[in-house]
Tab-separated table of C-alpha atoms and ligand atoms in Angstrom:
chain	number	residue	atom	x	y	z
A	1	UNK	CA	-156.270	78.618	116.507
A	2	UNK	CA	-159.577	77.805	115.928
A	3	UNK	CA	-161.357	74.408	117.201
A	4	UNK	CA	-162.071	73.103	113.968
A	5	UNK	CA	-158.640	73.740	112.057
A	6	UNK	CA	-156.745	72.265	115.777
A	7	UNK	CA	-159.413	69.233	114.779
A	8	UNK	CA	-158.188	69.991	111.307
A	9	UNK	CA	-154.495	69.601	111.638
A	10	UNK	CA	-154.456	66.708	114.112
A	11	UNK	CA	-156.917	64.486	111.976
A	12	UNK	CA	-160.061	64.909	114.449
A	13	UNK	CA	-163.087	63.432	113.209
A	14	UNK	CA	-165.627	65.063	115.915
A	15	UNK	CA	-165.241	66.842	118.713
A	16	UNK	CA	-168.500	67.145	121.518
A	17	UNK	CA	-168.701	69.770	124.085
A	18	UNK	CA	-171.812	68.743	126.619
A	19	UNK	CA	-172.829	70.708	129.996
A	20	UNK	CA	-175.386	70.395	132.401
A	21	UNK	CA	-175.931	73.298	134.396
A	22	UNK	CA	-177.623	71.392	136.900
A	23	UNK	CA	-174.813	69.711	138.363
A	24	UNK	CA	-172.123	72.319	136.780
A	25	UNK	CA	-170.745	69.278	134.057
A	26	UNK	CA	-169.078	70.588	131.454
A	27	UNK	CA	-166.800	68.077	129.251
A	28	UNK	CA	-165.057	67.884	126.163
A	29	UNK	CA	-165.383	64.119	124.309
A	30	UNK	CA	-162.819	64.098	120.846
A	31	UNK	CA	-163.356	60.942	119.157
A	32	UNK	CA	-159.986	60.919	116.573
A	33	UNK	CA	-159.933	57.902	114.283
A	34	UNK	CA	-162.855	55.258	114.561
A	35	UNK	CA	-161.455	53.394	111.404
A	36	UNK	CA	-160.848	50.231	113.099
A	37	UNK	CA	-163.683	50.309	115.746
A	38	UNK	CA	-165.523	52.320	118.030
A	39	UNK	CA	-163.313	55.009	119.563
A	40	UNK	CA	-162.302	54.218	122.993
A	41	UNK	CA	-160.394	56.012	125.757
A	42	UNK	CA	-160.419	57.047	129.563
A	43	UNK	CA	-161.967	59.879	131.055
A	44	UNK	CA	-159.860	62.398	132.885
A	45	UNK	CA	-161.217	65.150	135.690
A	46	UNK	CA	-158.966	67.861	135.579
A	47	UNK	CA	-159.132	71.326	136.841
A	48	UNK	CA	-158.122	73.294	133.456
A	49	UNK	CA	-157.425	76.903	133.661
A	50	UNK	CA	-158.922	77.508	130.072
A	51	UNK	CA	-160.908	75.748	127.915
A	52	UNK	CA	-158.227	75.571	125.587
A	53	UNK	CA	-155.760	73.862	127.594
A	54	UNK	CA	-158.333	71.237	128.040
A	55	UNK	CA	-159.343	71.102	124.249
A	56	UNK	CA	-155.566	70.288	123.449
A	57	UNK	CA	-155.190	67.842	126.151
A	58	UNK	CA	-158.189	65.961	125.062
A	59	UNK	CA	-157.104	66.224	121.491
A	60	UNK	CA	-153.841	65.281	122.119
A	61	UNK	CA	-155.120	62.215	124.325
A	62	UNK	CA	-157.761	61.045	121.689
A	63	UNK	CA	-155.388	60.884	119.075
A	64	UNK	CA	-152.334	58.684	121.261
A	65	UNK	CA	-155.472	56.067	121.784
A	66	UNK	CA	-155.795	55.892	118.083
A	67	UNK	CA	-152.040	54.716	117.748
A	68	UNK	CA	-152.343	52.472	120.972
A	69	UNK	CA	-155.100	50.855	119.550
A	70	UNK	CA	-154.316	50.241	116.405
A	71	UNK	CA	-150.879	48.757	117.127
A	72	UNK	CA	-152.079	46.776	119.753
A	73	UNK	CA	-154.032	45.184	117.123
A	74	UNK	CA	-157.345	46.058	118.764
A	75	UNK	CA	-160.371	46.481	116.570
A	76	UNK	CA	-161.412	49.772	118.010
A	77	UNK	CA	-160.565	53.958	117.604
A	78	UNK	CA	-159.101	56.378	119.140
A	79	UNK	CA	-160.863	58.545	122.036
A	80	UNK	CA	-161.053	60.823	124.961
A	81	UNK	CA	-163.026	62.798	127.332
A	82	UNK	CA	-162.222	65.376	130.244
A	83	UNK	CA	-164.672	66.604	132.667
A	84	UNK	CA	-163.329	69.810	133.620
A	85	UNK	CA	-163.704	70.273	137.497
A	86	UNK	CA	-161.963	69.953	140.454
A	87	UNK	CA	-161.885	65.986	141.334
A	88	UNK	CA	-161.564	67.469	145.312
A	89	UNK	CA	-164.926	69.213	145.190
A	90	UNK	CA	-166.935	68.485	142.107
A	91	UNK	CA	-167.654	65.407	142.110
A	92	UNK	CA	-171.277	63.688	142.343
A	93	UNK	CA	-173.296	61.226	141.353
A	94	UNK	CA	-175.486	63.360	139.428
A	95	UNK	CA	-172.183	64.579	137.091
A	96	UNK	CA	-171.152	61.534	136.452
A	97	UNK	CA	-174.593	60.112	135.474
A	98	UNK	CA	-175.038	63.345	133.077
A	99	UNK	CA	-172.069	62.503	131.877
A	100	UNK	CA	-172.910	58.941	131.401
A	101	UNK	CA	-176.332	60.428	129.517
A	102	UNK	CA	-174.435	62.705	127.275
A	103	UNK	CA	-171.932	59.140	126.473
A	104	UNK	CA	-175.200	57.445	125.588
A	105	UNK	CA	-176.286	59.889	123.005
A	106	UNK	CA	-173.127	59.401	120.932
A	107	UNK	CA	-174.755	55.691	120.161
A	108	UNK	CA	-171.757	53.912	120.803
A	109	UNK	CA	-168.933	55.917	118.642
A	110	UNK	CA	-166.897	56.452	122.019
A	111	UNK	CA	-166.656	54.494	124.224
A	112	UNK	CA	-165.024	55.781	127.883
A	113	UNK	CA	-163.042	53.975	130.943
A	114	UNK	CA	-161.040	55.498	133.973
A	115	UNK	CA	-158.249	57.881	133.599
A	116	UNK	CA	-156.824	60.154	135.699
A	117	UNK	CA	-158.965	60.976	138.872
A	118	UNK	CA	-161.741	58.951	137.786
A	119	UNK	CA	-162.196	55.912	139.977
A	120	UNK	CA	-164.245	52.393	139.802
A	121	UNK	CA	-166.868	54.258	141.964
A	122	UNK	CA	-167.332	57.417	139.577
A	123	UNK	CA	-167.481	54.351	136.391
A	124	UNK	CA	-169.965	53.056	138.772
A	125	UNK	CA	-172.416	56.240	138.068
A	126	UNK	CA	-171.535	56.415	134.404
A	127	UNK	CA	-172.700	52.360	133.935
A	128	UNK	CA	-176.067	54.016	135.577
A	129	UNK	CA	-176.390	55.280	132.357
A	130	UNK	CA	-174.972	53.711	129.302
A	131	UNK	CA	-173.791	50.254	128.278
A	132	UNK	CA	-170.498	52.394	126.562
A	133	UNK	CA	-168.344	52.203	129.603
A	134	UNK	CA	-165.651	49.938	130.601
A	135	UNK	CA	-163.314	49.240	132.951
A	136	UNK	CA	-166.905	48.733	135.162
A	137	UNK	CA	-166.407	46.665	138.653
A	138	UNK	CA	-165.683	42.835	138.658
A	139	UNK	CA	-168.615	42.669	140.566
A	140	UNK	CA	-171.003	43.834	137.656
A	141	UNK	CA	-168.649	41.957	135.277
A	142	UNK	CA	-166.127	44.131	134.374
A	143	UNK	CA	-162.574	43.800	134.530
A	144	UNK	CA	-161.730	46.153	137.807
A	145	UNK	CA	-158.010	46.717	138.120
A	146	UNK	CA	-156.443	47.232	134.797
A	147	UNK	CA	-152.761	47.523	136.153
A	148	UNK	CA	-151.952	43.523	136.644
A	149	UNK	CA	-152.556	43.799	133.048
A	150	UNK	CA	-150.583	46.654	132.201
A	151	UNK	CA	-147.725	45.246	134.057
A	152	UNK	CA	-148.067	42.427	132.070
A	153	UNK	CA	-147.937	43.954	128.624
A	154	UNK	CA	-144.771	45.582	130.401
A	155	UNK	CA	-142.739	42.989	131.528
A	156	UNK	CA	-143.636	41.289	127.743
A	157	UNK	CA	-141.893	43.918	126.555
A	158	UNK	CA	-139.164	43.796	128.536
A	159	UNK	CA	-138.677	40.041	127.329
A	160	UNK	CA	-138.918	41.636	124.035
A	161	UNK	CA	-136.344	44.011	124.334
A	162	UNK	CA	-134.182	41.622	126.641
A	163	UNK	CA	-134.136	39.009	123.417
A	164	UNK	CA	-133.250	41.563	121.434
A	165	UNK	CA	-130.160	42.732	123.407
A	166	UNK	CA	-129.151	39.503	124.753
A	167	UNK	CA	-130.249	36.640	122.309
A	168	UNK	CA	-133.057	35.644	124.852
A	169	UNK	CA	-135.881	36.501	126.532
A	170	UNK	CA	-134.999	35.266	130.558
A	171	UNK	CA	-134.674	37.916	132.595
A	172	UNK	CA	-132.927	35.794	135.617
A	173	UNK	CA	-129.762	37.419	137.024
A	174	UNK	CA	-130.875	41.027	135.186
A	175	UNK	CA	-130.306	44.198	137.057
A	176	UNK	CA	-133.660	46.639	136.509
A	177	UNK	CA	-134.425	49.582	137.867
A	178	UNK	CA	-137.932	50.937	138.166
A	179	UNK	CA	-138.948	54.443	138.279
A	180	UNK	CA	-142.524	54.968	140.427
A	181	UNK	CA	-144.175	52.204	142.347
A	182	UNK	CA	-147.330	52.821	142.463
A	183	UNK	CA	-150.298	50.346	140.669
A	184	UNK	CA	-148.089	48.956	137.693
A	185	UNK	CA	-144.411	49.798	138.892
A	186	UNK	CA	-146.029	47.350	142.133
A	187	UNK	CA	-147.077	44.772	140.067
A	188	UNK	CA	-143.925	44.431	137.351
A	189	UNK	CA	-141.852	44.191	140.715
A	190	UNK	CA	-143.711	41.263	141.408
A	191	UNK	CA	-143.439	39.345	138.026
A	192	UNK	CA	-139.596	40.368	137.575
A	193	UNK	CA	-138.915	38.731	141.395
A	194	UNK	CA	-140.993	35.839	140.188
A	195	UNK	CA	-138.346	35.057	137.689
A	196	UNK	CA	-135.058	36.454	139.555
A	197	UNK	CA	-134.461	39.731	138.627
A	198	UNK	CA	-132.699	41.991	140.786
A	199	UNK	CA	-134.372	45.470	141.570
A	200	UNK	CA	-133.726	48.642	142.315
A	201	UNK	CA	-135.982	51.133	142.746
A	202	UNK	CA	-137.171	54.387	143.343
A	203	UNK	CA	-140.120	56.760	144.735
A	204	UNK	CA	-141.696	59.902	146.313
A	205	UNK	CA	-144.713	58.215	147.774
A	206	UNK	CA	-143.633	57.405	151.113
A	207	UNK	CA	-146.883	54.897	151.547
A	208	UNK	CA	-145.453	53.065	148.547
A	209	UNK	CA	-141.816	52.734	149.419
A	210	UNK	CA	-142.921	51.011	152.673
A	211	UNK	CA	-145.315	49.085	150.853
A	212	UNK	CA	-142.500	47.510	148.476
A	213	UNK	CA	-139.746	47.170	151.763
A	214	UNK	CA	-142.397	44.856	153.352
A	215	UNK	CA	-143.420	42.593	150.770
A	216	UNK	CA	-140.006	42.876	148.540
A	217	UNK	CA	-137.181	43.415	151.275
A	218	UNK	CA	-134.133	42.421	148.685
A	219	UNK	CA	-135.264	44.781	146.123
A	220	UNK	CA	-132.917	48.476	146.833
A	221	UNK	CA	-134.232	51.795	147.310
A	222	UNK	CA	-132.459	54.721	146.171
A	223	UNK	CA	-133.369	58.721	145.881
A	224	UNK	CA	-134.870	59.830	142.835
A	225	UNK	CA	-132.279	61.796	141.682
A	226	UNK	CA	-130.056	58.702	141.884
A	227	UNK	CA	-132.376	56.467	139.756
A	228	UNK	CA	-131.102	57.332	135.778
A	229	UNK	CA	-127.412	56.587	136.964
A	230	UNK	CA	-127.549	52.843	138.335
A	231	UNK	CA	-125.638	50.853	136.592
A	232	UNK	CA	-128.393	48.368	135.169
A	233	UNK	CA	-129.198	46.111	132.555
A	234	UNK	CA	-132.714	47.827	132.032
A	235	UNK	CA	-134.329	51.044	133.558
A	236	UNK	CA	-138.142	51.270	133.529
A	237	UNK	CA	-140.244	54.196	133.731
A	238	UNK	CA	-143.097	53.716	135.908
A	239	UNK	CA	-143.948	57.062	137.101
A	240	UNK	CA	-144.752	60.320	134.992
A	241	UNK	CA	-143.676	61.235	131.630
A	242	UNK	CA	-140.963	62.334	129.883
A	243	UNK	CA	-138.194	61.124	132.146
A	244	UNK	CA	-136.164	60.414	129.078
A	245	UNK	CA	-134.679	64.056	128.293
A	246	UNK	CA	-131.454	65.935	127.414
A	247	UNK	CA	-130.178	65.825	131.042
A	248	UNK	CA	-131.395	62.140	132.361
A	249	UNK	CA	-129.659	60.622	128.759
A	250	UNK	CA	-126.281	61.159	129.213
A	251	UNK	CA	-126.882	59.271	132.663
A	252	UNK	CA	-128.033	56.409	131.912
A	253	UNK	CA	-125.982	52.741	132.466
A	254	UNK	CA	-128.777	50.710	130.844
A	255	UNK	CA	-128.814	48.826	127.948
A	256	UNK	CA	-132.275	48.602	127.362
A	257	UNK	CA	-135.355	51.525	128.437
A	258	UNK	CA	-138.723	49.968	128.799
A	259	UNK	CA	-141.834	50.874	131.135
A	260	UNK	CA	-145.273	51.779	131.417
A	261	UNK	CA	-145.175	55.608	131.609
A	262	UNK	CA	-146.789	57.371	128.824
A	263	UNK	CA	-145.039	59.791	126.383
A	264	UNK	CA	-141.335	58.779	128.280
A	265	UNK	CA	-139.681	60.879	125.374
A	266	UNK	CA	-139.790	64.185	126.572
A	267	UNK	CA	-139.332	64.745	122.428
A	268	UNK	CA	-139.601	62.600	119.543
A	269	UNK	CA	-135.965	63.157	119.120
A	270	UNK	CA	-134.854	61.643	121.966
A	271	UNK	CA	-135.863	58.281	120.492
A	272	UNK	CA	-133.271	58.389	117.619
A	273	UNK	CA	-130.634	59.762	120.511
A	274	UNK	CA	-131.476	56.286	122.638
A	275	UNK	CA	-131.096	54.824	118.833
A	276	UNK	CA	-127.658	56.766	118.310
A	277	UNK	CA	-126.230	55.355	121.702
A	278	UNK	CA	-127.330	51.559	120.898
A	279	UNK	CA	-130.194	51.946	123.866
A	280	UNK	CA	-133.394	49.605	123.093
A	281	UNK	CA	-136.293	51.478	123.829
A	282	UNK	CA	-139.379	49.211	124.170
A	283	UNK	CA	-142.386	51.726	122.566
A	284	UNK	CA	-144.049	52.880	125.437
A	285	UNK	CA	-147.804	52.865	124.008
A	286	UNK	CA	-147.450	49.284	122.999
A	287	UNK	CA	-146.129	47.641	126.156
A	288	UNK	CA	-148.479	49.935	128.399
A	289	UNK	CA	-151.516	48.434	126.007
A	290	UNK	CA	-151.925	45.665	128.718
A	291	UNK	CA	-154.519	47.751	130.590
A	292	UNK	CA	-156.562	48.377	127.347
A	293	UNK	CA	-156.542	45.187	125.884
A	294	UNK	CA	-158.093	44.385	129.214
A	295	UNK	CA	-161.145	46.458	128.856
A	296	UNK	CA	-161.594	46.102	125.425
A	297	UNK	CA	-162.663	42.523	125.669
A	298	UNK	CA	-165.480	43.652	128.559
A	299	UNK	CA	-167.694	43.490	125.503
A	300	UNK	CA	-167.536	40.237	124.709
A	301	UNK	CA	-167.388	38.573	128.290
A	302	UNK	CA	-164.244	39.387	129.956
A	303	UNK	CA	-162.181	36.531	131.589
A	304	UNK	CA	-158.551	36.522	132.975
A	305	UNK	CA	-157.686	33.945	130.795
A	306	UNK	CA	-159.088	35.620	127.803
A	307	UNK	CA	-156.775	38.948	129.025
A	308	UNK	CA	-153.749	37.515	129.797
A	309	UNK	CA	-153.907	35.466	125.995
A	310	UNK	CA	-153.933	38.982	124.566
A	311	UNK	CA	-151.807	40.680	126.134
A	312	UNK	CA	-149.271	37.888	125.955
A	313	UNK	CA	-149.117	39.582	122.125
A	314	UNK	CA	-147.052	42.278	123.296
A	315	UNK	CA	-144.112	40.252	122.818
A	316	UNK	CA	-144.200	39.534	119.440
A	317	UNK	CA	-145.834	42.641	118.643
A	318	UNK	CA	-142.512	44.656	120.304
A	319	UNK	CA	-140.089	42.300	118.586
A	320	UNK	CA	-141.837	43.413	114.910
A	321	UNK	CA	-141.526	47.066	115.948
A	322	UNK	CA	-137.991	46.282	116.133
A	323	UNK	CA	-138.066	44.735	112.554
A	324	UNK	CA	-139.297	47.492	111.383
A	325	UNK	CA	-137.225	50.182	113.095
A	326	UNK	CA	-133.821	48.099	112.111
A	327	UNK	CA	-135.168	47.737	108.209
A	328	UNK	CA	-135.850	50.963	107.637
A	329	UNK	CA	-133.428	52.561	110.081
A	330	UNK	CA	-135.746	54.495	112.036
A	331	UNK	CA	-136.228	55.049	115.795
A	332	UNK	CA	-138.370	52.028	117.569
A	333	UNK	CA	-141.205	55.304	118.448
A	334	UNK	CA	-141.426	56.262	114.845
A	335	UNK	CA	-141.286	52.681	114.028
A	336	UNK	CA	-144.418	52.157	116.147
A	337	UNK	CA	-145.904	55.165	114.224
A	338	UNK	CA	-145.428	53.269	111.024
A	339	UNK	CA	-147.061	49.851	112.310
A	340	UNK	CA	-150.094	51.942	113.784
A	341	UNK	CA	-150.600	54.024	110.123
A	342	UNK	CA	-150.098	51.300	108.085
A	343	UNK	CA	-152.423	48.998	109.691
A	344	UNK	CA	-155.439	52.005	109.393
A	345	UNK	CA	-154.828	52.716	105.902
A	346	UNK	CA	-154.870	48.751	105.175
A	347	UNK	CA	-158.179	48.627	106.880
A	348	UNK	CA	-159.710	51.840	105.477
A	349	UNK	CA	-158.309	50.813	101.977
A	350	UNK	CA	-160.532	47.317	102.339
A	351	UNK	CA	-163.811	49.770	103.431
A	352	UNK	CA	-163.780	50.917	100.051
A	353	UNK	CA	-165.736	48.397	98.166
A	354	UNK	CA	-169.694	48.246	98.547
A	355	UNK	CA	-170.920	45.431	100.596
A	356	UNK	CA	-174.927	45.879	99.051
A	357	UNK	CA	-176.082	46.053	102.677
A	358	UNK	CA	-177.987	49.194	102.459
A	359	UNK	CA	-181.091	49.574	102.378
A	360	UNK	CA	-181.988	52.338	100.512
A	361	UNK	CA	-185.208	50.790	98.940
A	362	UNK	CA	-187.176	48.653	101.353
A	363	UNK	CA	-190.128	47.397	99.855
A	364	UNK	CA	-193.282	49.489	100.774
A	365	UNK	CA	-191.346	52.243	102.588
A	366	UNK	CA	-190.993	56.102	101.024
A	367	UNK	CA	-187.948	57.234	100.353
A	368	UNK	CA	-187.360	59.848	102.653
A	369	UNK	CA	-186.097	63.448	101.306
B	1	LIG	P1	-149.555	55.478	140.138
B	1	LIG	O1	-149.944	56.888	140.390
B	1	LIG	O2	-150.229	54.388	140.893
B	1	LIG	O3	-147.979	55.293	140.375
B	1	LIG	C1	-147.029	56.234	139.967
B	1	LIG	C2	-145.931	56.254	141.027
B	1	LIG	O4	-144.854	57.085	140.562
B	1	LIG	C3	-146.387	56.798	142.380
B	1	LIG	O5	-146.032	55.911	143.408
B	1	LIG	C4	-145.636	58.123	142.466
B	1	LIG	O6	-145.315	58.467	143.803
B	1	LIG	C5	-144.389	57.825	141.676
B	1	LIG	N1	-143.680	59.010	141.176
B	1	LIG	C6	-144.199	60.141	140.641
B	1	LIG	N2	-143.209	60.985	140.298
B	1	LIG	C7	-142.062	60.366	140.610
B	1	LIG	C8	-140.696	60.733	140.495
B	1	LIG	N3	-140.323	61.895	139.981
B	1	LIG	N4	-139.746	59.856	140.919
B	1	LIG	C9	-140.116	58.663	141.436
B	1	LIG	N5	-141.391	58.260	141.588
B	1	LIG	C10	-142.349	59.108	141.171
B	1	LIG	O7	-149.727	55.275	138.555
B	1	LIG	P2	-149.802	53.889	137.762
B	1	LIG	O8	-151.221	53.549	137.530
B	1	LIG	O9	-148.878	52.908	138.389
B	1	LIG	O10	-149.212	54.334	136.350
B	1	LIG	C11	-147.824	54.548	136.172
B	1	LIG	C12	-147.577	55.103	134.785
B	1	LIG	O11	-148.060	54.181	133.805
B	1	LIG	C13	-148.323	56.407	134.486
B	1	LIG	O12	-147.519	57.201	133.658
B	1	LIG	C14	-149.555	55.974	133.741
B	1	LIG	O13	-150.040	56.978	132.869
B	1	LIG	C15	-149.018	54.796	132.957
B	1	LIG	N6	-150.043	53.808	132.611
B	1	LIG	C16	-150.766	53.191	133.601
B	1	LIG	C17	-151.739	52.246	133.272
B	1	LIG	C18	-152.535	51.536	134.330
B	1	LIG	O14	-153.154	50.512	134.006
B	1	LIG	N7	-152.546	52.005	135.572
B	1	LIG	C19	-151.967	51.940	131.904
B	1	LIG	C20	-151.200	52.561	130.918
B	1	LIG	C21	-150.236	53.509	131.284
């Protein structure tokens, strides 16, 4: 397929391939949907063994902001870059500054952040160059660390899906177990002891499991394998992506799935299976939204305060998802779909009307042909 009928069929509205031969850059940006705002999205550094693999991914990336965004009830698009390199050996300052040149020259339609292997350091070089980056240092007031955030948004949803299953939104005395602990899975351990949950957990990162032993030494380790089978009142995804498939379903003890993970349905039907066996699932692109409702208010003046008030949202935001997927008996994901497309075709629909701003006719100035 073609670039422009892939843009085509996925609802694209530009996609900008930049190089620089002097420092070997060569990145994709794919800005999807810039209805409600400028589009914004990480950047990810990936090693691609064809230009079309990293076209989809990009594509594919760009458009999931657009739905994050737009349920999250930010005022902003949906977009993505990838640098394609290997994050090992091609990294420098001068890339990411030609990259930050390149961002420039798109005047503020996208708008980039970290994603996977970009760091605070290689944001650091972009900032060099253009004002459209966030997730920029505290230090040069940005919002650093977006995964306190995320965690946030997470455990809201977990109170979400908790008052849903239980008639209230304490999570004292629950059983959870948590998939990855890495940056978020960390810091939703840490809220969920807070309030007296029990946890269970898992890993493969043996600098992590020590890390949780010493600073949560009631919370239980188990194998990997073991993790989907725990009888629990809520297992969490914290770790890669589709860990909700045909063979970790039938496993499952939980009455409720919620976590930070991206894309945890291996398949859009595995939603309405979780539906079929009376699992909540807590819609993974909303409750993960903590880390981007972080950023998005670097633009304004960020403050904790100001973060934590929006991401406290999540809740009620989750809870409406689950209006919606009960009135219209559909699947909480495709429920989520519905809040995110309704709310850009109320917005675009309100566009439509002329607001006699433009200037087509200053006085004394030729009309230009
Ligand atoms: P991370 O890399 O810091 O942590 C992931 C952890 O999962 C690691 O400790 C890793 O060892 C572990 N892991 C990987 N595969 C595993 C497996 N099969 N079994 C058990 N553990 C496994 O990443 P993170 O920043 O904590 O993000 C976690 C997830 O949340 C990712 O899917 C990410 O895309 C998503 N997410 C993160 C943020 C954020 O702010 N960091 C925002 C939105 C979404």
């Amino acid at each position: 397929m073609q670039t422009l009928e892939k843009m085509y069929s996925m609802g694209h509205e530009q996609v900008v391939f930049f190089q620089d031969k002097t420092c070997g850059l060569k990145a994709i940006v794919a800005i999807h949907d810039t209805t409600l705002g400028p589009a914004l999205g990480g950047t990810r550094m990936w090693p691609y063994a064809t230009e079309d693999e990293a076209l989809i991914d990009v594509l594919r990336l760009s458009k999931g902001m657009t739905y994050k965004a737009a349920v999250s009830g930010l005022n902003l698009g949906g977009g993505k870059a990838v640098i394609i390199g290997d994050p090992r050996k091609d990294k420098s300052e001068a890339l990411f500054r030609a990259f930050g040149r390149f961002i420039e020259s798109l005047n503020g339609r996208y708008i980039t952040a970290e994603d996977v292997n970009i760091n605070v350091d290689d944001v650091e070089h972009i900032f060099a160059e253009t004002n459209f980056v966030t997730g920029v240092a505290q230090a040069y007031g940005g919002s650093g660390n977006p995964a306190p955030y995320t965690a946030l948004g997470v455990f809201r949803g977990i109170e979400a899906a908790a008052t849903k299953a239980y008639g209230s939104r304490s999570l004292t005395g629950k059983t959870i177990t948590i998939q990855g602990v890495g940056a978020v899975g960390f810091e939703l351990t840490k809220l969920l002891t807070e309030v007296g949950a029990n946890i269970i957990y898992t890993d493969i990162n043996e600098r992590n499991i020590q890390k949780m032993r010493e600073s949560f030494p009631t919370a239980k380790f188990v194998e990997a394998k073991e993790i989907f089978g725990v009888n629990c009142d809520i297992y969490s995804p914290c770790a890669l992506g589709a860990s909700i498939n045909d063979e970790t379903i039938p496993q499952l003890k939980c009455k409720i799935v919620a976590g930070a993970a991206n894309n945890q349905l291996k398949e859009d039907r595995h939603g309405l299976i979780l539906k079929e066996r009376g699992i909540i699932y807590a819609p993974d692109y909303l409750i993960n939204a903590g880390g981007v409702m972080n950023v998005s208010i670097e633009f304004e003046g960020w403050a904790d305060s100001k973060s934590r008030r929006m991401v406290d949202t999540i809740y009620d935001k989750t809870l409406e998802i689950f209006r919606i997927s009960d009135e219209q008996n559909i699947p909480v994901n495709k429920a989520a779909d519905v809040m995110a497309e309704n709310r850009i075709l109320s917005i675009r629909n309100i566009k439509n009307s002329y607001l006699g701003k433009t200037n087509h006719r200053i006085p004394g100035q030729k009309r230009r042909n």
